[in-house]
C-alpha cells in the first residue's frame, strides 16, 4: 500500500459498531482498514488518496457515524492556509461550547456537548480542556463600558486596558452549586438532628416546650427542602439507574433514603397501620427523618469533596493551559504592536522580551537567549538558543530579547499537541479497569439482595423491635456500599499519572500504554538520534579515484538535501561549511534502509551503505573494506558515494553517544529489561557503540522489515516489547511493538506511530515512563484493594453481624459517612502520585 492515514471515528461505542465500520471500509477498492474501539480510530492503508466523501459514504452505510482525518502538523498548517482554521477548531472544541465526559467511562469514550450528569451512572460530567482559548476581552479600569478585542489604551482616559476576568468555569460552577446545596441542607438538617437526638437524652428537655406530635411535623417540614431541593439530584439519578438498569451508588442512596422517607411519612400520617414492634413509647411510630437528612447531607459532602478532588486530578492539564500567554508583540512595518495570541498568523515576526513566555512555535531569526523549557521537558536547566534554532510555545525566555518567526500556531503548537494528548489519555480506559467494570455490574444487585436478606433475617430473629431493627440495618447495608469507589479506582490514577508524565516530559497516548509499560521486559532501540545525540558531523571525505573530494561531497549533499535523515543533514551542513554549491537533483529516490539515489548534472549518483553500492553495480574491494573497517571500529558511520555505477569514495560521520543513554541503559538492565540495539549501521560501528554501552545484544545493518521481524519473533516468545525510535524507518516497528516510544526530537510519522513520546528525546525518559507505569499500577491496585476491602468489611457490619456477640450496630448515618469517605479516600490515594518521584 502506498500511503497510510489515521482517522477518528465518531459515534462508535461497541464491538459490533467497530466490526461493521471496518467491514464497510475494507469494501472500498484499494483500501485496507484496521478499526479499533479504544481509541475510536481507523488506520487506512491505500494505494492512492481516497476522498473523504467516499469514506464518509461507506461509514454512513454502517450507521450514524462520522469519519475525520487526524491531521499532522504539516497537514493542519495547510488547512489553516487554505482558510479552514475555524472548521478545524470547531471540530476539535465543539465550536467553543465545550466537550464533556463521564469520569467513570460508563460508555467508553463517549462525550457530550453540554454539562450535566452522566445518563448511565449519574456522576457529574467533567469538561475536557478547551485547547483554543476564547478571544480575550479588554476593558478600562476607569470606564468599564469600554470593551476591546485587543490590548491597548482607553480612548476616553488613555489608561492601559486590562483583561476582563474570565467567567467561572464548569468545574468551579459544579463545585459552587454543590456547596450551596450542601449549606442549605446543613441549615435544615441540624435542627432535625438536634430534635431527634434530644429524645435520647433522659427527660427529653425539648419535649417540654415542643411536644412529640409537633416535633414530628416540624421534622417533616425541615426534611422537605433537603429531599426536594438540595439532594433531589440523587433521586433523579437513582430513577435513571433503575429505568436503564445501570445500577450504581445513586441507586442505593435513592432506594435507601427514599424508603426511609416514605416509611416516615406513612408512619406520621397512618400510625395505626403498623404493628407494635414498630412503635416506641407513647404509641407513635419511630420516624427516620433525621437519618434521611443526615445521610443525604453526608452524600452531598462526599460529592462536594469529590468535585474538589476531581479538580486536583486535572491540575496538570490546567497548568499546561496556563503556560500559553494571552498576548504577544508583533513587528509590523518596523513597529512593535501588541496583539492577542490567537491573532498571530504563520510567518509573523514576533519580539520576545526577557522573561516573556514564547507565544507560538517558531524559529529565532535574530538574537539569542537561554530558554527555560522545564515546563515541557521536565528538565530544569535552561537551553541556549541562537539564530535558526527552534523555540516552543509556553517556554520562558531568559534575560535577552530576540526576534522569531511564527511557524506553528493555535492547535499546531507543541504545547497544544501535548495538552490534547494528555487530555485524550486521561479519558482512556486501562485494561485492568475491565475487571472492575465487570464486578461493578453485579455489585449493586448483590447489595440490594443482601439488604433484603438483612431485613428478612432481622424481621424473624430481631426480638421485640425486630421490624425497627430490620429497617435500620437494611437501610445501613444499602447506604454503606459504594460502587463509586470501585469505579473511580482506575480512572483517577490514570488521570493523575498521565498528568505527572506530561510534567516530566513523558507523553502517554492512552491508558493501555501506561499499563503495558510496567510489563515491558525487552527494549528495542535504534542508534542514531536515540542512543546517540542525533547530531552527526562529517569527519572526512575520501576519494578512491580521480574525483576531487569536494566534488564528491557536492554530489552527496545534492542528494541528501532532499532527505530528512540526521546523517543527510550532516552532509549538507558540511557542504555549506565548505562553500560548495548544492546542485538540483532529478529522479531522486530514498531507498529505505540503504540510502538515496538521483541524477546530478546528468550524472547518476548513489549515496548510502554497502547494500546500495551492490544494488547500483559498484564494487567494494578488500583494501577499501579494511580502510572503512578501521573507521567503523572507532564508532564512525561510513556512507559510500557511487558515481556512474562505480564506487568513487566514501565519507565518515561521527555521532556522539548521549551521556544520558549510558545511565538509562544501565538502570534498565538493572531493572531486568533486556536492551537490544537494532541499527541500520554496519556491524563494526554497532559493536563499538554496544561495547561502550555494555550492551550484550545488538544487530547491525537492519532494514525496517528486519526490525519488524525481530520484534515479532520476540513477541512470539512471550516477551513484552517496547521499541524506541525517531525516524520514518522506525514507524513500522513502533506500530508492531507492544509499546512504541518516539523520541520527541524525531519525525511526525514516528511520533504518530508511537504510544509514548519522550519530549526531551533521550532514553532517561524510558526509565521515567517505566517507573511511572509501575507506580500508577501499584496505585490502581491499592485503590481496588481499598474499594473491595471497604465493602467486604462494611456490608457485614451494616447487616449487624457483630450484634449477637458485641451488641454493636452500624447507624445508617455512620454508614453514609463511610460511604462518602470511601470515594474520597480513593481519589486522595490517587493524588499521591503527583508528589511521587519518577
C-alpha atoms as one frame of an Amber mdcrd trajectory, in Angstrom:
protein
   0.000   0.000   0.000   1.303   3.427  -0.962   0.178   5.566   1.983  -1.345
   5.332   5.433  -3.651   7.752   7.247  -5.329   7.717  10.655  -8.963   8.777
  11.043 -11.153   9.473  14.080 -14.455   7.560  14.093 -17.261   9.477  15.810
 -20.326   7.681  17.177 -18.755   4.222  17.577 -19.485   2.752  21.011 -19.350
  -1.060  20.836 -17.553  -4.007  19.247 -20.393  -4.572  16.803 -20.066  -0.969
  15.571 -16.328  -1.428  15.161 -16.670  -4.621  13.127 -19.380  -3.149  10.878
 -17.370   0.000  10.133 -14.198  -1.998   9.457 -16.047  -4.273   7.016 -17.563
  -1.283   5.163 -14.203   0.466   4.816 -12.488  -2.700   3.575 -15.089  -2.939
   0.787 -13.659   0.244  -0.774 -11.299  -0.761  -3.626  -7.646  -0.163  -2.803
  -8.224   0.251   0.944  -7.077  -1.912   3.828  -8.633  -0.744   7.111  -7.972
  -1.622  10.734 -10.519  -0.125  13.155 -10.067  -0.035  16.926 -12.690   0.775
  19.557 -10.410   2.275  22.189  -9.213   4.624  20.875 -12.009   5.028  18.287
  -9.827   5.298  15.193  -9.386   3.731  11.769  -5.927   3.241  10.258  -6.314
   3.124   6.472  -3.625   1.891   4.084  -4.398   2.868   0.500  -2.781   2.763
  -2.912  -3.816   6.348  -3.637  -5.623   9.033  -1.681  -9.330   8.319  -1.206
 -11.551  11.425  -0.925 -13.156  11.924   2.498 -16.590  11.885   0.859 -16.177
   8.268  -0.261 -15.019   7.218   3.210 -17.936   9.066   4.841 -20.414   7.361
   2.492 -19.025   3.971   3.491 -19.325   4.559   7.248 -22.743   6.196   6.808
 -23.985   2.922   5.300 -22.989   1.268   8.576 -24.976   3.727  10.710 -24.897
   7.209  12.186 -21.113   7.521  12.222 -18.636  10.143  11.079 -15.062   9.756
   9.909 -12.482  12.527  10.177  -8.784  12.501   9.353  -6.319  13.168  12.144
  -4.168  15.973  10.789  -0.421  16.058  11.244   1.118  19.407  11.993   2.016
  19.964   8.314  -1.416  18.982   7.083  -3.053  21.179   9.682  -0.928  24.147
   8.626  -2.095  23.588   5.057  -5.696  23.647   6.265  -5.094  26.907   8.060
  -3.505  28.448   4.992  -6.428  27.226   2.907  -8.880  29.051   5.181 -10.118
  26.032   7.145  -8.976  27.470  10.508 -12.429  27.878  12.018 -13.663  24.499
  10.847 -10.714  22.634  12.377 -11.147  24.439  15.693 -14.873  23.822  15.654
 -14.323  20.103  15.160 -11.840  19.911  17.996 -13.514  22.137  20.540 -17.190
  21.739  19.637 -17.426  25.282  18.403 -16.232  26.627  21.733 -19.151  25.098
  23.678 -17.019  22.519  25.409 -16.843  18.727  25.414 -17.786  16.701  28.489
 -17.158  13.102  29.535 -18.047  10.790  32.398 -15.132  10.174  34.807 -16.388
   6.598  35.225 -16.207   5.969  31.437 -19.624   4.276  31.521 -19.958   4.447
  27.734 -16.286   4.209  26.825 -15.003   7.336  25.098 -18.453   8.818  24.521
 -18.589  12.575  25.079 -21.379  15.134  25.498 -21.768  18.688  24.246 -23.108
  20.166  27.480 -22.560  19.861  31.215 -24.777  17.786  33.488 -24.888  14.245
  34.843 -23.897  11.014  33.143 -27.107   9.367  31.847 -25.799   5.960  32.959
 -24.162   6.405  36.374 -25.291   9.926  37.304 -21.791  11.249  38.027 -21.120
  14.899  37.221 -19.716  15.168  33.699 -16.183  16.546  33.527 -15.162  19.123
  30.935 -12.218  18.456  28.649  -9.796  21.358  28.423 -10.546  23.708  25.531
  -7.320  23.906  23.626  -8.314  27.019  21.711  -8.916  29.631  24.371 -11.675
  32.149  23.692 -10.537  35.519  22.480  -9.583  37.778  25.374 -11.618  40.922
  26.012 -10.036  44.060  27.394 -11.635  46.913  29.325 -10.673  50.142  31.059
 -10.464  50.078  34.885 -11.949  53.594  34.965 -14.509  53.181  32.175 -15.936
  49.636  32.190 -18.191  50.490  29.239 -15.062  50.380  27.046 -14.620  46.868
  25.650 -11.942  45.897  23.133 -10.853  42.656  21.451  -7.180  43.536  21.808
  -4.908  45.286  24.320  -4.235  48.992  24.005  -5.212  52.317  25.592  -8.608
  53.574  26.741  -9.998  56.028  24.148 -11.531  58.094  26.975  -8.806  58.434
  29.602  -5.779  56.813  27.984  -5.267  54.170  30.708  -3.903  50.786  29.660
  -6.722  48.323  29.017  -6.767  45.234  31.237  -8.072  41.758  30.504 -11.652
  41.079  31.536 -11.880  38.468  34.270 -12.758  35.059  32.816 -16.128  33.520
  33.603 -16.404  30.828  36.207 -15.515  27.557  34.517 -17.660  24.420  34.663
 -15.549  22.781  37.364 -15.924  25.731  39.706 -19.584  26.054  38.770 -20.225
  22.430  39.742 -18.332  22.844  42.991 -20.094  26.116  43.891 -23.509  24.629
  43.085 -22.812  21.622  45.315 -21.504  23.865  48.080 -24.676  25.969  48.001
 -26.873  22.881  48.185 -24.745  21.430  50.971 -25.023  24.644  53.021 -28.802
  24.699  52.617 -29.027  21.020  53.574 -26.844  21.676  56.615 -29.116  24.524
  57.802 -32.215  22.284  57.698 -30.530  19.065  58.869 -29.040  20.403  62.110
 -32.394  21.147  63.794 -33.814  17.782  62.661 -30.785  16.040  64.118 -30.975
  18.021  67.408 -34.697  17.329  67.849 -34.213  13.640  67.153 -31.171  13.260
  69.409 -32.890  15.139  72.252 -35.354  12.263  72.543 -32.431  10.059  73.649
 -31.481  12.428  76.496 -33.008  11.386  79.830 -36.042  13.530  80.473 -36.160
  14.766  76.859 -35.849  18.507  77.667 -37.096  19.623  74.235 -40.379  17.754
  74.672 -41.366  20.162  77.492 -41.863  23.034  75.064 -42.115  21.023  71.800
 -44.479  18.046  72.100 -43.674  14.961  70.041 -46.696  15.423  67.766 -45.498
  18.898  66.794 -41.817  17.941  66.630 -42.573  15.099  64.192 -44.384  17.502
  61.866 -41.580  20.033  62.257 -39.025  17.364  61.307 -41.057  16.608  58.174
 -41.169  20.293  57.235 -37.416  20.671  57.724 -36.718  17.490  55.754 -38.634
  18.604  52.643 -36.061  21.217  51.406 -33.271  18.688  51.866 -35.059  15.958
  49.897 -36.732  18.050  47.209 -34.043  20.667  46.625 -30.551  20.000  47.976
 -30.484  16.243  47.343 -33.162  15.854  44.687 -30.464  15.062  42.092 -29.752
  11.795  43.952 -33.322  10.620  43.414 -33.274  11.715  39.763 -30.101   9.742
  39.196 -31.479   6.745  41.075 -34.597   6.776  38.896 -32.497   6.838  35.714
 -30.318   3.992  37.011 -33.348   1.753  37.660 -35.001   2.751  34.394 -31.889
   1.834  32.373 -30.939  -0.932  34.823 -27.445   0.564  35.102 -27.360   0.311
  38.882 -24.856   2.400  40.805 -24.178   4.298  44.030 -27.169   6.584  43.461
 -29.436   3.526  43.134 -28.539   2.552  46.683 -28.785   6.081  48.113 -32.104
   6.732  46.384 -33.566   3.364  47.348 -32.407   3.541  50.968 -33.282   7.146
  51.819 -36.421   7.064  49.657 -37.704   4.018  51.544 -36.890   5.621  54.916
 -38.554   8.904  53.904 -41.754   7.246  52.639 -41.836   4.961  55.678 -41.620
   8.019  57.976 -44.400   9.886  56.156 -46.726   6.890  56.305 -45.787   6.345
  59.972 -46.598  10.005  60.714 -49.931  10.050  58.852 -51.186   6.496  59.479
 -49.556   5.088  62.646 -52.348   2.569  63.041 -51.161   0.617  60.006 -48.026
  -0.538  61.858 -47.647  -3.328  64.435 -46.475  -2.512  67.947 -42.900  -3.617
  67.191 -42.561  -0.510  65.004 -43.764   1.794  67.789 -41.936   3.409  70.635
 -43.084   4.980  73.876 -46.399   6.780  73.568 -47.554   4.548  70.712 -46.017
   6.629  67.944 -44.119   5.013  65.075 -40.380   5.640  65.180 -39.584   8.003
  62.295 -36.343   8.279  60.309 -36.346  11.912  59.143 -33.021  12.534  60.896
 -31.459   9.505  59.171 -32.743  10.679  55.774 -31.429  14.223  56.146 -28.070
  13.247  57.658 -27.471  10.552  55.052 -28.281  12.947  52.217 -26.155  15.662
  53.828 -23.173  13.307  54.055 -23.750  12.127  50.483 -23.679  15.775  49.398
 -20.475  16.255  51.381 -18.950  13.304  49.535 -19.948  14.808  46.189 -18.530
  18.169  47.279 -15.187  16.657  48.305 -15.152  14.604  45.118 -15.671  17.718
  42.998 -12.669  19.354  44.663 -10.585  16.211  44.241 -11.564  15.916  40.562
 -10.328  19.454  40.044  -6.970  18.482  41.559  -6.569  15.383  39.373  -6.735
  17.542  36.246  -4.299  20.123  37.601  -1.524  19.041  35.213  -3.653  19.946
  32.196  -4.655  23.272  33.708  -1.038  24.091  34.494  -0.162  23.357  30.869
  -3.009  25.578  29.696  -1.674  28.409  31.850   1.656  28.252  30.013   0.171
  29.825  26.904   0.385  33.640  27.104  -2.592  35.841  26.268  -0.759  38.291
  24.033   2.425  38.806  22.030   4.459  41.550  20.373   4.353  41.512  16.547
   6.698  43.517  14.338   4.578  45.301  11.689   6.346  47.682   9.311   9.178
  48.019  11.817   6.811  48.927  14.665   6.118  46.735  17.719   2.381  46.063
  18.077   0.813  44.137  20.969  -1.812  41.620  19.770  -3.763  38.691  21.226
  -2.081  35.312  20.682  -4.999  33.978  18.642  -4.422  36.779  16.110  -0.902
  35.581  15.248  -0.580  34.159  11.735   2.090  31.900  10.258   5.034  33.973
   9.061   4.606  36.824  11.557   7.834  38.167  13.088   7.492  38.375  16.880
   9.562  40.130  19.521  10.111  38.015  22.661  11.334  40.116  25.573  13.259
  38.925  28.645  11.064  36.880  30.988   8.221  36.577  28.456   6.527  33.304
  27.581   7.084  32.311  23.969   3.637  32.631  22.331   3.844  30.125  19.437
   6.294  27.647  17.904   8.847  29.059  15.551  12.483  29.816  14.686  14.757
  32.522  16.049  15.581  34.941  13.232  17.654  37.476  15.163  19.390  37.390
  18.519  19.977  34.647  21.068  18.927  33.733  24.589  18.560  30.906  27.094
  15.133  29.280  27.219  13.591  27.595  30.257  11.914  24.503  28.755  11.324
  22.719  32.078   7.535  23.011  31.838   7.602  20.857  28.705  10.668  18.615
  29.047  10.801  18.393  32.841  14.490  19.377  32.762  15.364  22.380  34.991
  18.474  23.532  33.067  17.899  26.406  30.625  18.773  25.659  26.987  20.909
  28.086  24.961  19.220  29.145  21.705  20.631  31.087  18.771  19.569  32.075
  15.262  17.891  29.248  13.278  17.106  27.308  16.486  13.535  26.199  17.161
  11.563  27.520  20.140   8.262  26.235  21.548   5.102  27.861  22.840   4.848
  28.129  26.621   8.585  28.027  27.308  10.066  31.067  29.088  12.671  33.407
  27.662  15.755  34.235  29.704  17.416  37.625  30.027  17.816  38.549  26.349
  15.405  39.773  23.707  15.149  38.112  20.288  13.035  38.002  17.145  11.320
  34.842  15.970   9.237  33.732  13.009   5.866  32.110  13.788   5.699  28.654
  12.188   3.101  26.737  14.188   0.098  28.455  15.738  -3.059  27.531  17.658
  -3.675  23.790  17.733  -0.410  23.028  15.909   1.964  24.225  18.608   3.851
  21.638  20.622   2.105  22.834  23.779  -1.371  22.408  22.237  -0.474  18.927
  20.988   0.809  17.973  24.437  -2.411  19.176  26.071  -4.537  17.323  23.542
  -2.619  14.080  24.005  -2.744  14.352  27.817  -6.464  15.116  27.701  -7.235
  12.097  25.498  -5.039   9.780  27.535  -6.677  10.932  30.795 -10.057   9.821
  29.460  -8.924   6.445  28.111  -9.527   3.110  29.838  -6.786   0.857  31.134
  -7.287  -2.910  30.528  -7.321  -3.535  34.307 -10.499  -1.433  34.535 -12.448
  -4.051  32.587 -12.251  -6.351  35.615 -13.579  -3.617  37.895 -16.363  -2.852
  35.404 -17.438  -6.497  35.312 -17.552  -6.700  39.109 -19.453  -3.396  39.346
 -22.154  -4.827  37.076 -23.022  -7.470  39.688 -22.249  -5.396  42.756 -25.390
  -3.270  43.202 -27.917  -6.105  42.623 -25.933  -8.170  45.141 -26.100  -5.324
  47.693 -29.867  -4.964  47.217 -30.261  -8.726  47.706 -28.150  -8.587  50.896
 -30.301  -5.688  52.163 -33.475  -7.719  51.544 -31.998 -10.755  53.315 -30.915
  -8.496  56.200 -34.465  -7.168  56.536 -35.913 -10.709  56.471 -33.378 -12.059
  58.975 -33.968  -9.250  61.486 -37.732  -9.497  60.983 -37.570 -13.141  62.038
 -34.872 -13.098  64.735 -34.772  -9.444  65.793 -36.662  -9.731  69.051 -39.336
  -7.327  70.300 -38.421  -4.436  67.988 -37.461  -6.691  65.120 -39.076  -4.591
  62.367 -37.371  -1.421  63.539 -34.008  -3.239  63.580 -34.781  -4.762  60.199
 -35.485  -1.325  58.736 -32.378   0.318  60.197 -29.954  -2.456  59.241 -31.318
  -2.900  55.724 -31.005   0.863  55.257 -27.415   0.770  56.561 -26.499  -2.006
  54.095 -27.877  -0.015  51.166 -26.075   3.155  52.228 -22.675   1.762  53.241
 -21.966   0.062  49.894 -20.214   2.348  47.423 -19.648   1.100  43.864 -18.420
   4.593  43.072 -15.128   3.863  44.857 -14.706   0.762  42.714 -15.440   2.652
  39.512 -13.105   5.544  40.340 -10.162   3.357  41.353  -8.621   3.161  37.868
  -9.555   6.396  36.043  -8.383   8.647  38.872  -4.937   7.016  38.953  -4.692
   7.152  35.171  -5.627  10.837  35.059  -3.081  11.820  37.702  -0.405   9.523
  36.237  -0.774  10.870  32.709  -0.550  14.421  34.051   2.534  13.520  36.081
   4.150  12.080  32.975   3.387  15.184  30.929   5.004  17.449  33.529   8.114
  15.228  33.349   8.397  15.263  29.561   6.761  11.838  29.035   3.635  11.961
  26.866   1.414   8.883  27.105  -1.111   8.357  24.313  -3.555   6.140  26.241
  -4.097   4.227  29.475  -3.335   0.889  27.819   0.197   2.071  27.071   0.553
   3.266  30.663  -0.434  -0.167  31.973   1.598  -2.204  29.469   4.777  -0.215
  30.103   5.016  -1.776  33.559   5.172  -5.243  31.948   7.893  -4.468  29.380
  10.894  -6.822  29.639  12.602  -6.104  26.304  13.541  -2.698  24.891  14.450
  -2.441  21.213  16.278   0.766  20.440  17.608   2.426  17.317  21.077   4.025
  17.420  21.125   7.351  15.593  19.141  10.025  17.441  18.073   7.571  20.119
  21.270   6.323  21.757  23.430   8.928  20.048  22.967  12.696  20.003  21.358
  12.595  16.554  23.636  15.494  15.580  26.224  13.748  13.413  29.121  15.567
  11.811  31.107  14.658   8.698  34.701  13.914   9.712  36.422  13.120   6.418
  35.706  12.673   2.710  37.879  10.083   0.934  38.254   9.855  -2.822  39.131
   6.437  -4.254  39.833   7.717  -7.768  40.411  10.907  -9.684  37.325  12.825
  -8.493  38.089  15.658  -6.061  36.731  15.043  -2.522  34.880  18.375  -2.665
  33.103  17.268  -5.845  32.112  14.006  -4.137  30.865  15.963  -1.142  28.838
  18.163  -3.509  27.230  15.105  -5.106  26.380  13.678  -1.670  24.987  17.000
  -0.451  22.843  17.442  -3.569  21.141  14.079  -2.987  20.837  14.419   0.779
  19.398  17.907   0.520  16.088  16.123  -0.148  16.319  13.755   2.841  15.178
  14.224   6.472  17.685  11.736   7.934  20.130  13.170  10.535  23.091  11.848
   8.503  21.780  13.711   5.464  21.631  16.937   7.446  25.270  16.463   8.488
  26.389  16.043   4.861  24.529  19.157   3.713  25.901  21.141   6.632  29.487
  20.092   5.752  28.977  21.174   2.134  27.709  24.566   3.265  30.729  24.983
   5.549  32.987  24.227   2.558  31.048  26.777   0.431  30.140  24.066  -2.069
  27.215  24.880  -4.346  24.392  22.348  -3.894  23.006  21.392  -7.285  19.481
  20.280  -8.145  18.529  16.613  -8.392  16.467  14.699 -10.967  14.752  11.356
 -10.260  15.525  11.486  -6.552  14.627   8.308  -4.644  15.066   7.356  -0.999
  15.810   3.624  -0.828  14.560   2.571   2.607  17.351   1.215   4.799  20.004
   1.719   2.156  20.414   5.362   1.115  19.459   7.777  -1.670  19.846   7.889
  -5.447  19.340  10.504  -8.146  20.844  12.334 -11.098  23.034  15.384 -10.506
  24.144  17.353 -13.598  23.120  14.367 -15.751  25.346  12.051 -13.685  23.730
   9.085 -11.826  24.714   9.272  -8.165  24.041   6.951  -5.206  24.945   7.682
  -1.572  24.397   5.086   1.136  25.554   1.823   2.674  27.249  -1.237   1.179
  23.907  -2.747   0.135  23.161   0.275  -2.026  26.644   0.037  -3.566  25.929
  -3.538  -4.655  22.426  -2.619  -5.901  23.888   0.113  -8.152  26.652  -2.078
  -9.612  29.540  -0.777  -7.512  32.301  -2.942  -6.086  33.874  -2.753  -2.629
  37.378  -4.216  -2.818  39.262  -5.790   0.074  41.627  -2.803   0.610  38.643
  -0.447   0.700  36.879  -2.730   3.191  39.910  -2.652   5.517  40.158   1.129
   5.277  36.446   1.506   6.026  36.511  -1.026   8.887  39.240   0.932  10.663
  36.949   3.953  10.933  33.920   1.864  11.831  35.711   0.270  14.769  36.059
   3.766  16.179  32.279   4.074  16.109  32.117   6.092  12.900  29.426   5.610
  10.265  30.526   5.285   6.657  28.483   6.465   3.679  29.640   5.334   0.222
  29.442   7.551  -2.869  28.756   5.792  -6.197  29.165   7.759  -9.443  28.024
   6.203 -12.724  27.787   2.772 -11.046  31.385   2.988  -9.802  32.416   3.377
  -6.173  34.375   6.639  -6.195  34.681   7.440  -2.496  33.187   7.480   0.961
  32.757   9.831   3.867  32.954   9.120   7.608  30.425  10.527  10.022  30.623
  10.545  13.813  27.726  10.902  16.224  28.492  11.121  19.935  26.705   8.835
  22.383  24.466  10.736  24.801  25.654  10.602  28.398  22.030  10.065  29.381
  21.923   6.909  27.231  24.658   5.254  29.296  22.876   5.999  32.578  19.445
   4.990  31.291  20.587   1.695  29.751  22.384   0.764  32.991  19.210   1.438
  35.013  17.034  -0.518  32.575  19.367  -3.512  32.645  19.355  -3.434  36.463
  15.533  -3.374  36.351  15.533  -6.616  34.353  14.831  -5.086  30.943  16.885
  -6.629  28.129  18.071  -3.750  25.915  18.698  -4.687  22.271  20.122  -2.222
  19.742  18.901  -2.699  16.161  20.591  -0.340  13.729  20.917   0.110  10.019
  24.596   0.874  10.534  27.365  -1.661   9.880  28.499  -4.343  12.320  31.794
  -2.667  13.257  30.188   0.651  14.200  27.332  -1.097  16.001  29.759  -3.227
  18.026  31.810  -0.186  19.022  28.688   1.556  20.326  27.363  -1.611  22.033
  30.684  -2.218  23.786  30.790   1.332  25.114  27.247   0.968  26.487  27.690
  -2.526  27.897  25.017  -3.998  25.606  25.170  -7.767  25.110  22.631  -7.869
  22.287  22.646  -5.877  19.071  22.054  -6.384  15.360  23.560  -4.312  12.580
  22.521  -3.492   9.007  18.856  -3.878   9.884  16.280  -2.826   7.326  12.832
  -1.739   8.607  11.483  -5.202   7.813  14.321  -6.758   9.857  13.371  -4.686
  12.912   9.754  -5.682  12.390  10.680  -9.386  12.144  12.847  -9.236  15.283
  10.028  -7.664  17.305   7.521 -10.260  16.032   9.974 -13.060  16.935  10.406
 -11.747  20.484   6.647 -11.339  20.895   6.097 -14.939  19.757   8.413 -15.967
  22.617   6.095 -14.232  25.062   8.186 -11.095  25.529   6.568  -7.700  26.109
   8.493  -5.482  23.718   8.970  -1.722  23.745  10.564  -0.047  20.739  12.312
   3.343  20.883  12.999   5.179  17.637  12.892   8.556  15.963  12.914   8.075
  12.190  10.439   7.322   9.408  12.078   3.906   9.003  11.205   3.165  12.653
   7.461   3.728  12.197   6.542   0.093  11.228   8.494  -1.313  14.194   6.962
   1.254  16.558   3.489   0.205  15.402   4.260  -3.536  15.778   5.757  -3.318
  19.262   3.667  -3.628  22.414   4.808  -0.132  23.369   6.106   2.248  20.709
   8.273   5.021  22.170   9.065   8.017  19.962  11.837  10.451  20.732  10.319
  13.944  20.695  13.192  15.161  18.543  12.129  12.785  15.769   9.697  12.909
  12.884   5.927  13.376  12.958   5.455   9.892  11.456   7.406   8.218  14.263
   5.540  10.181  16.939   2.131   9.338  15.438   3.045   5.619  15.347   4.102
   5.560  18.997   2.219   5.042  22.262   4.648   7.135  24.304   6.588  10.221
  23.230   9.672  11.460  25.088   9.790  15.225  24.649  13.453  15.580  25.612
  14.449  12.807  23.243  16.695  10.681  25.460  16.470   7.226  26.995  16.135
   8.582  30.541  12.527   9.239  29.533  12.036   5.479  29.147  13.248   4.958
  32.711  10.775   7.629  33.833   7.964   6.035  31.795   8.588   2.596  33.307
   8.832   3.964  36.849   5.642   5.972  36.323   3.824   2.956  34.910   4.816
   0.778  37.856   3.737   3.437  40.372   0.406   4.015  38.631  -0.355   0.279
  38.514   0.560  -0.059  42.198  -1.693   2.909  42.949  -4.582   1.336  40.990
  -4.174  -1.950  42.870  -4.182  -0.045  46.165  -7.375   1.743  45.136  -9.054
  -1.512  44.138  -7.963  -3.108  47.409  -9.371  -0.170  49.385 -12.671  -0.373
  47.488 -13.026  -4.154  47.875 -11.819  -4.282  51.487 -14.114  -1.433  52.435
 -17.176  -3.230  51.085 -16.115  -6.650  52.359 -15.915  -5.179  55.885 -18.635
  -2.527  55.693 -21.557  -4.559  54.362 -21.442  -7.329  57.035 -21.056  -4.691
  59.772 -24.046  -2.782  58.423 -26.054  -6.013  58.299 -25.453  -6.442  62.067
 -23.012  -9.343  62.119 -21.423  -8.063  65.351 -24.701  -7.599  67.209 -25.143
 -11.183  68.509 -21.670 -11.145  70.125 -20.885  -7.494  70.929 -24.303  -5.831
  70.732 -22.974  -3.372  68.108 -24.946  -1.992  65.159 -23.910   0.466  62.462
 -26.146   3.507  62.293 -27.298   4.444  58.760 -25.765   7.872  59.401 -22.366
   6.322  60.142 -22.810   4.171  57.027 -23.466   7.330  54.978 -20.297   8.978
  56.273 -18.261   5.878  55.480 -19.828   5.630  52.005 -18.937   9.239  51.162
 -15.421   8.998  52.506 -14.664   5.784  50.599 -14.747   7.560  47.237 -12.756
  10.475  48.581 -10.127   8.112  50.013  -9.651   6.501  46.587  -9.182   9.896
  44.950  -6.869  11.071  47.735  -4.710   7.987  47.253  -4.569   8.707  43.511
  -3.449  12.264  44.195  -0.368  10.941  45.985   1.057  10.184  42.537   1.535
  13.902  41.947   4.261  14.005  44.600   5.980  10.764  43.564   9.462  10.814
  42.048   9.950   9.095  38.720
